[in-house]
Amino acid sequence: MSEFDLKERFGSHLFDDRVMRARLPEDVYECLRAIRDDGREWDPAVADVVAEVMKNWAMELGATHYVHWFSPMTGVNSGKHEAFIDGVEFGQPLLSFSGKMLSKGEPDASSFPSGGLRATFEARGYTTWDPTSPAFVLGTTLYIPTAFCAYTGEALDQKTPVLRSMQALNKQALRVLRALGDDSVISVRPNVGAEQEYFLVDKEQFDRRLDLKVCGHTLMGARPPKGQEMDDHYYGSISERVRAFMRELDEELWALGVPAKTEHNEAAPGQYELASVFSSSNIACDHNQIMMELMRKVALRHGFACLLHEKPFAGVNGSGKHNNWSLSTDRGENLFKPGKDPANNPRFLLFLVAMIEAVDNYADLLRLSATCPGNDDRLGGNEAPPAVVSIFLGDPMVQILDALAESHEVHNGERRKLLTGVKSLPLVTLDDADRNRTSPFAFTGNKFEFRMVGSSQSIGLVNAVINGIMADTLRGFADQLEAAQDKMKALHEIVRQSWLAHRRVVFNGNNYSAEWAAEANRRGLPNLDHMAAAARAFIEPKNIELFTRTKIFNPGECRSRYEILLEQYIKTVHIEALTMLEMVDRSVLPAALEFLGSISRSAYYAGKRGAECRAAARLVHRLSDAADEVDTARERLVSEIRALKEQDPQKLADDWYAIRSGAMAALRSACDRLEEQVADTVWPMPGYSELLFDL
Ligand code: ADP
Ligand code: MG
């Protein structure tokens, strides 16, 4: 692809600024631009004009349908495809796409998770066009990004809270900047770049495993002789077949204006990563949804199944999603850029301590935002951050803040050069601090990288939370600054006090170590190690107050989202348990018993011919013991499921958690031991070695 082709291709199917400027009347364009960039209110006058132009543009690209594309709480974007045909006259279709069709849709709200907000008889819900995220044409459909709300105005989606949180953050960050004398700034917005990890497996093998098809991850599988211990997959050479997949994925994403950039092999065999260039929070969320959807689709064209689950295989690394986050002004300044002399950059230090304070006060909300059933298997698995939220700042920044708080001098050391000992290599200037890959929330020079997020999750809630807790902390700072006579003195005092009160959440060491778990406990940092426990943060009074103050969720929405999370957990684990039992009853045990029969016959006939075949006799015993163990574990699981009672969702979720980590884990181990005894020609599904190494 030449430079020309790449430029032509990029955004070719996106109704972006270029298209709008070229095709819309000037006043309509300006109105839309101001809604998008300057926080101007929605103006219904533009809808009809935009709709007509958008339809014509989309039809030139081959679109025959449009969809109100929205992000319900299932995590997967949805929408129904409607043809532009609006009647027939003299045998000819009448085409129409009005401003109303663009702005408003009416999906049945009772068919999506609402956590009690919508009963079946109160079905009305609305999708409303989000003019801040550009529409695009994919296949023969025009996709219109929309927010999804109930008749009563409550948010039923991932997008609305992000938009609300961006408004809150913009308001409070502007107050702070203006209190510090900056009158020219118009808006402040969060930027997000998501790094997406995923696995590819061969589609034919995928189809032969019920667990992969139904649950998206394996529920059993004996460890292969080689996993990832040789570290030979990370950044390794990408196979031709996988490369072809990545190439097509890039081209599809580029056409939709998603700036897919960095791709490489990840640590586990069969695992990969794709990161796109950051953009405004709301658009980044849409980009990530598009990316996940296209990964699944394009994989199928290449004979792969794409696994976005957080832990598809036990014993090798799971997949996450790093949410890189920063704040910038409409002038393009990054408020987290330390500059050459961070110790004398008061505005930077103020925003920095605001983030630290926000994380310390709302660590439980951050943990909540990274909660999904699959992430329980990943967090703390010595490959991903633990469930305790802390911040990595790096020693130089800690020294600066300590010095400031304790009123002693700090010297910014000279930037050092990288000494390789080879004269021909470039002299690279070193970063201020080394990297810390183990930290859940790391300051990486001019942005924060939140690494807890699960690979399958929408990044909607994560960003609503980060924006919201930052907005609320800045609100407190703005109150103090606005009231102060001497702004710089007040700023200094805020930074000092905030740092002293919240530095306990900063930890620059190894977050995977047992010492940190103990230390975090001593520091009183919350450790919510599974989804059912983490979900409760949604109904903590302090968090409901935060969400109400920032207008991101009202108390009813907090409650409903809490219930949706519990329901999701309960249903997911229930399905996992039933899938496991079906696999055990209908393939694992039948195959093992048939194999036992054939080995028993071999032993018997060998004996009849005077050969005591020890190998066969011993295998018969081992097989029979292993099969019995599976049977016992199966009985335990069945009886524990039967004993579950109808009860309060939190208690039911806690019970399912106990089953998942007890009876289901035991059944899995028993199946894995049985798999080790059965010939792979007989075992009814592909094993880990085939799944992980055959690409
Ligand atoms: P890593 O070293 O963590 O693997 P990558 O280069 O793969 O880093 O990804 C870094 C991500 O951070 C990219 O999505 C990039 O666009 C994003 N990013 C870079 N600068 C910023 C910023 N100022 N704000 C938000 N995201 C950013
Ligand atoms: Mg990263």
Short mmCIF file of C-alpha atoms and ligand atoms in Angstrom, two decimals, residues 195 273 322 324 435 437 449 451, ligand 2:
data_model
loop_
_atom_site.label_atom_id
_atom_site.label_comp_id
_atom_site.label_asym_id
_atom_site.label_seq_id
_atom_site.Cartn_x
_atom_site.Cartn_y
_atom_site.Cartn_z
CA GLU A 195 -4.33 -1.51 23.91
CA GLU A 273 -2.06 -7.22 20.86
CA HIS A 322 -4.61 -1.12 28.94
CA ASN A 324 -4.14 4.98 28.63
CA ARG A 435 8.87 1.15 33.67
CA ARG A 437 4.74 -3.38 34.30
CA GLU A 449 -2.11 3.59 32.16
CA ARG A 451 -4.02 -2.04 33.33
MG MG B 2 0.59 -0.92 27.89
#
